[in-house]
Short mmCIF file of C-alpha atoms and ligand atoms in Angstrom, two decimals:
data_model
loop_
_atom_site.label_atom_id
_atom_site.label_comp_id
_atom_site.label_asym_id
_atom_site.label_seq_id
_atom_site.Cartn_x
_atom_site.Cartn_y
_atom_site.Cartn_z
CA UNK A 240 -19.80 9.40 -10.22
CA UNK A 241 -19.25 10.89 -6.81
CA UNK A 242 -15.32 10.75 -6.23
CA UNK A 243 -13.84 10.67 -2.34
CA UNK A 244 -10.97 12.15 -2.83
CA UNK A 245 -8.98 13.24 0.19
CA UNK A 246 -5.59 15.58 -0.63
CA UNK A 247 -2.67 15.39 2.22
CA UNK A 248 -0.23 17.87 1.22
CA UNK A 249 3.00 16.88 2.63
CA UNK A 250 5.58 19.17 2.60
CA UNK A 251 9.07 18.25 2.61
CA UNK A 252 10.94 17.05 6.27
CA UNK A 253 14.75 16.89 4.98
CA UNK A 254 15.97 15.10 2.03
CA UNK A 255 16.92 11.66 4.03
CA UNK A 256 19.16 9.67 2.71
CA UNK A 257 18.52 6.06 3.67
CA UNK A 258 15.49 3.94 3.47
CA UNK A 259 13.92 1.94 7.06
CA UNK A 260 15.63 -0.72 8.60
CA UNK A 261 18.95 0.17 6.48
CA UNK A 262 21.59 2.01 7.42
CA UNK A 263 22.02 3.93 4.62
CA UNK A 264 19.90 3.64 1.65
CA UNK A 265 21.53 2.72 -2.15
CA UNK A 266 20.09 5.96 -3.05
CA UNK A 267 18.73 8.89 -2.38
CA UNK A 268 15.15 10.01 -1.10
CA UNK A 269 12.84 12.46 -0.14
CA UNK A 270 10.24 12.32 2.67
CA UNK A 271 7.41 14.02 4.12
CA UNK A 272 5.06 13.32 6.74
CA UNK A 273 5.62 12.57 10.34
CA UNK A 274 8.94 13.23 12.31
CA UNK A 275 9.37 9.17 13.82
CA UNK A 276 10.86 8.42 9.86
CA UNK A 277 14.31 7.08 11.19
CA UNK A 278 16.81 4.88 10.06
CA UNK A 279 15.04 1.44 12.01
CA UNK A 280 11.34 1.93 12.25
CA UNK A 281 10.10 -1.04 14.50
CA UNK A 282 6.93 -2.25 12.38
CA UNK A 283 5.23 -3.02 15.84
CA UNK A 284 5.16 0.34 16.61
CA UNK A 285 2.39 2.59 16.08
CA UNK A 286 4.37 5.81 14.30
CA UNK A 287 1.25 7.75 15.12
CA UNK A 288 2.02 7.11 18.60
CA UNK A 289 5.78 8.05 18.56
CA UNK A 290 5.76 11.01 16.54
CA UNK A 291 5.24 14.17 17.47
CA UNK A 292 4.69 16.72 14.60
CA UNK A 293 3.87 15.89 10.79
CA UNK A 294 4.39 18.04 7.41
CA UNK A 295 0.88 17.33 6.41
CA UNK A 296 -1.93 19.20 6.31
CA UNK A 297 -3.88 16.95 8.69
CA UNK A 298 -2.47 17.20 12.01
CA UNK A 299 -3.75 13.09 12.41
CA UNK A 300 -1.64 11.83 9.31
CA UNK A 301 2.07 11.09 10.73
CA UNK A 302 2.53 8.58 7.61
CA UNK A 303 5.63 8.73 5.98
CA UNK A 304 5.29 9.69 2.44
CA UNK A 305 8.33 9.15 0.25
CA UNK A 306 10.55 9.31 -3.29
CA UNK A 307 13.69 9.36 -5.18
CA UNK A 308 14.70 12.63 -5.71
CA UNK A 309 15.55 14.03 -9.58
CA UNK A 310 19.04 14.95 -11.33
CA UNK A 311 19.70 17.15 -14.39
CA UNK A 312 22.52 15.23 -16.04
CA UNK A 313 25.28 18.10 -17.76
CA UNK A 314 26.60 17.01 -20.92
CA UNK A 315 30.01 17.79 -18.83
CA UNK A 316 28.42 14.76 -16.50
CA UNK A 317 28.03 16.50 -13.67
CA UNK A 318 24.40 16.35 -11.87
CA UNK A 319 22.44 18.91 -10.47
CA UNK A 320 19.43 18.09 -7.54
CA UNK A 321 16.39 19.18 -9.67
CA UNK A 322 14.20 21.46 -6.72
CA UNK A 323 10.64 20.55 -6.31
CA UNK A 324 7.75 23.12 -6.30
CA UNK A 325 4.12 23.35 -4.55
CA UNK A 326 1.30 21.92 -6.71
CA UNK A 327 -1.50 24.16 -7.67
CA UNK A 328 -2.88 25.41 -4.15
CA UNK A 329 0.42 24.90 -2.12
CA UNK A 330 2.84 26.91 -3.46
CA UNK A 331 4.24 28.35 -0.15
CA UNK A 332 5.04 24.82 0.65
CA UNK A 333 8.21 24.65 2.10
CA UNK A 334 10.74 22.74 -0.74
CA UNK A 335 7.70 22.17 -2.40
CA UNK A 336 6.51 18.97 -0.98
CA UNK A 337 4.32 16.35 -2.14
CA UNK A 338 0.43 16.04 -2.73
CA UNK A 339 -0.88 12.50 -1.61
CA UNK A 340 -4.55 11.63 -2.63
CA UNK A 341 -6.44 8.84 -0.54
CA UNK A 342 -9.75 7.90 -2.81
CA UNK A 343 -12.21 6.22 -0.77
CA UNK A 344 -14.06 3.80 -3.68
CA UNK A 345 -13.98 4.04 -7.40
CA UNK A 346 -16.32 3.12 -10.22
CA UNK A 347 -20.46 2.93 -9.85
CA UNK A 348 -20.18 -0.29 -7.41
CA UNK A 349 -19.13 2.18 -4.67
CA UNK A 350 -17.57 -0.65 -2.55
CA UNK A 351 -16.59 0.95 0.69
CA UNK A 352 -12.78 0.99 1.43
CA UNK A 353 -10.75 -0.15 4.65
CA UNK A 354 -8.12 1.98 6.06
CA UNK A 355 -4.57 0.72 6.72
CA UNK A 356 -3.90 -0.48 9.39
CA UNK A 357 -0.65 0.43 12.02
CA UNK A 358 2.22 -0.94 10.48
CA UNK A 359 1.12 -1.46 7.23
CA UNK A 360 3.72 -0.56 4.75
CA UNK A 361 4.04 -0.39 1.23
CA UNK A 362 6.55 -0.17 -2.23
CA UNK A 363 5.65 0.23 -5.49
CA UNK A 364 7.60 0.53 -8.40
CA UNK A 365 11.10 -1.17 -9.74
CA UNK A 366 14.54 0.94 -9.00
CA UNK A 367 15.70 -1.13 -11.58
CA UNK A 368 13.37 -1.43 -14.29
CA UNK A 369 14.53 0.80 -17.79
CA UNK A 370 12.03 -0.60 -19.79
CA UNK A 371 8.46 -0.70 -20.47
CA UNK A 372 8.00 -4.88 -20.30
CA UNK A 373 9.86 -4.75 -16.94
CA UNK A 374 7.34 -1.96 -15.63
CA UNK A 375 3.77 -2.94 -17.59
CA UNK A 376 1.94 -4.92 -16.53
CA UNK A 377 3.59 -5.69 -13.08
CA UNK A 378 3.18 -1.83 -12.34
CA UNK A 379 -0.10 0.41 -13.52
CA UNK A 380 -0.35 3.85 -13.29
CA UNK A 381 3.42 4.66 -12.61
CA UNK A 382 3.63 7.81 -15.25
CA UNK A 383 4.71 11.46 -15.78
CA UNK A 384 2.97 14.54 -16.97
CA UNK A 385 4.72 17.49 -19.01
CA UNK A 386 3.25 20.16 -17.55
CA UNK A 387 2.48 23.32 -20.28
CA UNK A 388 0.56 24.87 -17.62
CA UNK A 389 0.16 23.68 -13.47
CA UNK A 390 -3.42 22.12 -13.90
CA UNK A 391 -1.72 20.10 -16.84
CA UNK A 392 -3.25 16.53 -16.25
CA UNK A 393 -3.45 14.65 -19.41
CA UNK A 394 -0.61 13.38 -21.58
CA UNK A 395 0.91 11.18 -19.30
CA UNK A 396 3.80 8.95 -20.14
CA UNK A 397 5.36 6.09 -18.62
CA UNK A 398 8.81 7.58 -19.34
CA UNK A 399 10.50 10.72 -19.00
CA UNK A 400 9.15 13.15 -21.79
CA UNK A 401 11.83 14.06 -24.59
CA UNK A 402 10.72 17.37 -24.93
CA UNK A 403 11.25 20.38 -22.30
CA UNK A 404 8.12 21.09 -20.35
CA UNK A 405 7.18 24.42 -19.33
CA UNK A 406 6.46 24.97 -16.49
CA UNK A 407 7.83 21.25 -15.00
CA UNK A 408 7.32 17.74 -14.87
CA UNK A 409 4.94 16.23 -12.69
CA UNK A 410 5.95 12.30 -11.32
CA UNK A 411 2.53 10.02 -10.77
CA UNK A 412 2.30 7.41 -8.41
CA UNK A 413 -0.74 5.31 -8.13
CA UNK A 414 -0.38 2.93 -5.39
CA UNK A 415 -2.04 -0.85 -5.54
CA UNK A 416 -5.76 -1.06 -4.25
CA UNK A 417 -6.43 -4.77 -3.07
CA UNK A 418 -5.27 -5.90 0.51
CA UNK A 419 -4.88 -9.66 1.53
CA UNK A 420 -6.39 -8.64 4.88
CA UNK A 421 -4.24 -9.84 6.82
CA UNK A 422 -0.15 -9.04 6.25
CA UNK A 423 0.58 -5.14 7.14
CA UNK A 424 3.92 -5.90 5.56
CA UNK A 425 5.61 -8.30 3.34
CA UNK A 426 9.68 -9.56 2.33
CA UNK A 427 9.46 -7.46 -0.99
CA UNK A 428 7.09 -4.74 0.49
CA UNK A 429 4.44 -5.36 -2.40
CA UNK A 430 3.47 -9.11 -2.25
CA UNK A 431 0.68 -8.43 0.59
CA UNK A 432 -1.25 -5.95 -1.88
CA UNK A 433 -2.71 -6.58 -5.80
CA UNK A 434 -4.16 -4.55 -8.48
CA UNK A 435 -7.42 -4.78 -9.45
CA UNK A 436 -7.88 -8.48 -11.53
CA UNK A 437 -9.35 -6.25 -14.57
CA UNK A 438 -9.38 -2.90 -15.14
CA UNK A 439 -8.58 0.10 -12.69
CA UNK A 440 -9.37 1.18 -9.41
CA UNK A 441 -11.08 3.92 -10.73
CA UNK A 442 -13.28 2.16 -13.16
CA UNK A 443 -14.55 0.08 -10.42
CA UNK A 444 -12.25 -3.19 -11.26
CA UNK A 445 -12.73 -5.91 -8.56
CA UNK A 446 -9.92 -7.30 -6.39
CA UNK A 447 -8.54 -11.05 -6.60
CA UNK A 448 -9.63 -13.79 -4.02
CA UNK A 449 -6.28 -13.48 -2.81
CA UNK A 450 -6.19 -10.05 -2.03
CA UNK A 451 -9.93 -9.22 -1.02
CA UNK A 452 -9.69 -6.17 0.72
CA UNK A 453 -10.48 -2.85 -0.88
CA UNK A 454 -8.24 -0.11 0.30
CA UNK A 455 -7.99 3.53 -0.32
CA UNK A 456 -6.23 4.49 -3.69
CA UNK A 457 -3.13 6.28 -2.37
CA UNK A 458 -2.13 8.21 -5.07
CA UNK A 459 1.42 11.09 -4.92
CA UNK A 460 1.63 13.58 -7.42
CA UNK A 461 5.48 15.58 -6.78
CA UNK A 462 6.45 18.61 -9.17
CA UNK A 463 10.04 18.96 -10.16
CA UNK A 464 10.97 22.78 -11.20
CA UNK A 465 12.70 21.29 -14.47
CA UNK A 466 12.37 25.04 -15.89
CA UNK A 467 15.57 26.35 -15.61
CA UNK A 468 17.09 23.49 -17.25
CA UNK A 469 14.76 24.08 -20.26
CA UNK A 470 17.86 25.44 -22.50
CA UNK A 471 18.21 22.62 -25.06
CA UNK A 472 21.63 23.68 -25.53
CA UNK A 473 22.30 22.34 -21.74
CA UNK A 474 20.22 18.79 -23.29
CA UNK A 475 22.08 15.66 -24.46
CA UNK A 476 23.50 16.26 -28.03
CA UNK A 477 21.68 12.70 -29.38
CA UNK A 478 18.29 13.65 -28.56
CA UNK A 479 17.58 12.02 -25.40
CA UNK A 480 16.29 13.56 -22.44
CA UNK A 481 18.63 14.99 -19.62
CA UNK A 482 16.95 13.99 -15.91
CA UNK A 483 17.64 10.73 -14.06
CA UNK A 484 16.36 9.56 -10.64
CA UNK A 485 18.49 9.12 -7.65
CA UNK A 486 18.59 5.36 -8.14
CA UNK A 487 20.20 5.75 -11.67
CA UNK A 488 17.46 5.52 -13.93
CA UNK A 489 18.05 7.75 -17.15
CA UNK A 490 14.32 5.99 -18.46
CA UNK A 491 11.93 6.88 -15.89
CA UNK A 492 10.72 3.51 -15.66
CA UNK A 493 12.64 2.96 -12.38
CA UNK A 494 9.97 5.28 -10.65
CA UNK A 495 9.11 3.97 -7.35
CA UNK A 496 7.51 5.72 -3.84
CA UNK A 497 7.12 3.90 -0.20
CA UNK A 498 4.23 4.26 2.17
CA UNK A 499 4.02 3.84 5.82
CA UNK A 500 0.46 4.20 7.43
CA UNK A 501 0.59 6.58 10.47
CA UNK A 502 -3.02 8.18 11.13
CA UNK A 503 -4.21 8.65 14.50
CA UNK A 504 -6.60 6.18 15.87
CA UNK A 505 -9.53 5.67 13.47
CA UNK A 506 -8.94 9.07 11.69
CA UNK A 507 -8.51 7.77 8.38
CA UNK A 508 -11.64 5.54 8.58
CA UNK A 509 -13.83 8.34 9.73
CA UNK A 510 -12.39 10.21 6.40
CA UNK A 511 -13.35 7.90 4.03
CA UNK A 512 -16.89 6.90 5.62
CA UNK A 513 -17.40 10.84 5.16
CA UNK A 514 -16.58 10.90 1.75
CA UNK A 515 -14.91 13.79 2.06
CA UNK A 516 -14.16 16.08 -1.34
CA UNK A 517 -10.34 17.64 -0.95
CA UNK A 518 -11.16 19.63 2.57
CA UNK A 519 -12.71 17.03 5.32
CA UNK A 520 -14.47 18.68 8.40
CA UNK A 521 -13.84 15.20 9.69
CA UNK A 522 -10.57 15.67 10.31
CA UNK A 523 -8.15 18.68 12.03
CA UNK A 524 -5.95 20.29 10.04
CA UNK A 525 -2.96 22.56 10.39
CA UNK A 526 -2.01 25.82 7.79
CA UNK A 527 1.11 25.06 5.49
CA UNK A 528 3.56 28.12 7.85
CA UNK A 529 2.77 25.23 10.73
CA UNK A 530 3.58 22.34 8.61
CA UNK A 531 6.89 24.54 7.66
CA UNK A 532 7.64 24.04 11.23
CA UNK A 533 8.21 20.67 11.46
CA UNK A 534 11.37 19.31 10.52
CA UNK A 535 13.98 16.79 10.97
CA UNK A 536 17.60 17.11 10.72
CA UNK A 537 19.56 15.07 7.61
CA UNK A 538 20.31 11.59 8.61
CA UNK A 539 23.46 11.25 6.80
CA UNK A 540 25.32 14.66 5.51
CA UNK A 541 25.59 14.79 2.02
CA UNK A 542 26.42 17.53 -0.55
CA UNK A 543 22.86 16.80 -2.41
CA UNK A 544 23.28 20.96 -3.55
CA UNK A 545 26.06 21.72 -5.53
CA UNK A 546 27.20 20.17 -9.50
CA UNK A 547 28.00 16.73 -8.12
CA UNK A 548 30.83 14.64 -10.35
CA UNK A 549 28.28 11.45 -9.40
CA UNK A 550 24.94 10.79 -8.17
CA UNK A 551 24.67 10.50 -4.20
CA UNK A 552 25.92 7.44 -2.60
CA UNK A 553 28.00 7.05 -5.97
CA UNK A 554 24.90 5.57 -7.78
CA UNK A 555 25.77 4.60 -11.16
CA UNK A 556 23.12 5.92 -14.32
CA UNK A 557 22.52 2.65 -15.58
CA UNK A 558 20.48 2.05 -18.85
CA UNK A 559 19.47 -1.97 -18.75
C1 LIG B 246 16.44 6.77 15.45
O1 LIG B 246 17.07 5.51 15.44
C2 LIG B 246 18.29 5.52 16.16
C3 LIG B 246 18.97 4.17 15.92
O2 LIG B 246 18.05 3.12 16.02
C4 LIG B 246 18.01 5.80 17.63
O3 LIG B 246 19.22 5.83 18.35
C5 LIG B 246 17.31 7.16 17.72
O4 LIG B 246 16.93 7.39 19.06
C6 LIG B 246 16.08 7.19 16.85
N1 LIG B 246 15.54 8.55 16.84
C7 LIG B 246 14.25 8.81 16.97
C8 LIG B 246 13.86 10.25 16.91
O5 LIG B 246 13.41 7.93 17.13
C1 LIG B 247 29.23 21.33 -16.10
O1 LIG B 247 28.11 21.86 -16.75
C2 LIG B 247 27.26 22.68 -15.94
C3 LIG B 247 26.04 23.06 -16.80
O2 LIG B 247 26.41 23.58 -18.02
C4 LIG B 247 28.04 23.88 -15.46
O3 LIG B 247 27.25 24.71 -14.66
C5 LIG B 247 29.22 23.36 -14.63
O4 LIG B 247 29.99 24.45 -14.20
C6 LIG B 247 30.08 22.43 -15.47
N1 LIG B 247 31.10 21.84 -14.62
C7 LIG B 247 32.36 21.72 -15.03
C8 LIG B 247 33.30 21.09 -14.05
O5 LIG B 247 32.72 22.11 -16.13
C1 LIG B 248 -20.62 1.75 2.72
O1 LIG B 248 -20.62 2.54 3.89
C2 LIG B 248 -21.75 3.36 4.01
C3 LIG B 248 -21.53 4.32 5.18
O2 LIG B 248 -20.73 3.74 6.18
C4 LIG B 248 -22.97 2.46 4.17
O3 LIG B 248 -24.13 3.26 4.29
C5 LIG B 248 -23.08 1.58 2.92
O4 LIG B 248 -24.14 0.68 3.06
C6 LIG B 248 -21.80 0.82 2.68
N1 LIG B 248 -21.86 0.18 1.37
C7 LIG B 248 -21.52 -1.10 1.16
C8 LIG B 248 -21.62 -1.56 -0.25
O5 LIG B 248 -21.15 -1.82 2.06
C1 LIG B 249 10.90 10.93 -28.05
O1 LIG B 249 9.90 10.07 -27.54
C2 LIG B 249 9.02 9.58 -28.53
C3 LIG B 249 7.98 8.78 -27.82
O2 LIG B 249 8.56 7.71 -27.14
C4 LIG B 249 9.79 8.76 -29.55
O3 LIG B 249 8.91 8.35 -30.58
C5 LIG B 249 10.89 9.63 -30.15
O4 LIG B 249 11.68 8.83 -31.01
C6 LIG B 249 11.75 10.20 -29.07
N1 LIG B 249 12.73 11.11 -29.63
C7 LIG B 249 14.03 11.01 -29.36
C8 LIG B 249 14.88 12.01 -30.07
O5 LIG B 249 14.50 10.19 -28.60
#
């Protein structure tokens, strides 16, 4: 099976803390990808168009990539931002930034995907969710992975791991795969994309009537340098595990990532028709010190740094 896989690094802009079209987000989040990200983005404009320099790798891709960001929970209750690290390849990525993977078609049908379209927007994932029922089936492919070594890639869990992880702890997000064709956004930012009806995306699964439309597999992978919290004396004295997302979520079930489309032109297109493997001649591309470059100033100032009494914005940890 021939895979197109196509890896954006995007490397961090600031730690923004609000989401689109809200003036301040319930919690916080980290972004990469073009420099238009702002508080209102206007989904009739084209962000490719607007912005004018992008973390990625691929000077064409001014999508916005983004997350919650991680807390080490004290057993004083204080929280500490847990820093992110390059994945294998990008390690001089500044604030170690995020790998996004677009694959082109999965399984032995080989059906050939569409790219998104300008405006198109997506959310996957439940802030709220702390449990697996709330999470699976409505979400697939939302996991983590303990990493023993950096190429670590099996073992993955749909929860935080209970046991320190060597060299840190990888978060998985596998975006849907089926498009209704014709909504580039919806209310609840999910409703105008599906799963495959039956198995995966990568096992060739075939998309509902409703949404017909294969699109890439957008798929983040974001290291968190847990290792210097790997003291189990600094770990909860009951057993459970110490980190909690941004929006509160002790679990890890309340993992959740946005995506707005922002390639130039037909850029993303031409990548998948060429199949590309990782590097894609296709496309231009930029080196990670130019990438470094461009950055964007914090929306709202907030001590994100230091032992914080409470998560940003005050977010409770809630555990139902
Ligand atoms: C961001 O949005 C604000 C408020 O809508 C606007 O005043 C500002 O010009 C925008 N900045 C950029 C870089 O688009
Ligand atoms: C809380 O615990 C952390 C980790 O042990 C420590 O660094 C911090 O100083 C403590 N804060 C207070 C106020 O005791
Ligand atoms: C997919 O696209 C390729 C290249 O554009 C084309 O040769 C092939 O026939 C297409 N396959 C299907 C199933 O449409
Ligand atoms: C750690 O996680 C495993 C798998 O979910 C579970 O069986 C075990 O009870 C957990 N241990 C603690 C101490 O929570």
């Amino acid at each position: 099976m021939q895979w197109a896989l196509l890896v954006v690094l995007g490397l961090i802009a600031p730690n923004v803390n609000f989401n689109p079209g809200v003036p301040q987000s319930p919690h916080l989040h980290q972004v990469v990808g073009g420099n238009a990200f702002n508080v209102t983005m206007d989904p009739n404009t084209d962000i490719s168009t607007t912005a004018d320099c992008t973390t990625c790798t691929f000077t064409e891709d001014f999508s916005n990539y983004w997350t919650a960001v991680l807390y080490f929970k004290a057993r004083n209750g204080t929280f500490k931002g847990v820093p992110q690290k390059g994945n294998v390849g990008f390690e001089t990525a500044n604030g170690g930034g995020q790998t996004v993977y677009y694959t082109a078609y999965g399984g032995s049908n080989k059906v050939n995907v569409t790219a998104f379209k300008p405006g198109f927007r997506m959310l996957v994932g439940d802030p709220f969710a702390r449990t697996k029922d709330v999470v699976s089936p409505k979400f697939r492919q939302l996991t983590y992975t303990c990493l023993k070594t950096a190429s670590t890639r099996t073992g993955e869990t749909l929860y935080f791991p209970n046991t320190t992880c060597a060299v840190g702890l990888m978060s998985n997000v596998r975006f849907p795969t089926c498009w209704d064709g014709i909504n580039t956004d919806s209310a609840d930012h999910m409703s105008h994309v599906a799963y495959p009806t039956s198995g995966t995306f990568e096992s060739g699964g075939p998309c509902p009537s409703s949404h017909p439309v294969h699109i890439p597999q957008l798929f983040y992978e974001t290291v968190w340098d847990t290792t210097k919290f790997n003291d189990k004396s600094l770990w909860p004295t009951d057993g459970s595990q110490p980190f909690v997302w941004s929006n509160g979520d002790p679990t890890g079930y309340g993992i959740h990532a946005d995506y707005v489309f922002g390639w130039k032109g037909d850029s993303l297109q031409r990548a998948m028709n060429a199949n590309c493997d990782v590097s894609c001649p296709t496309l231009k591309t930029q080196t990670i010190a130019q990438a470094n470059k461009c950055v964007k100033s914090m929306n709202v100032i907030e001590d994100i740094d230091s032992w914080l009494t409470s998560l940003p914005v005050n977010m409770p940890v809630t555990y139902s």
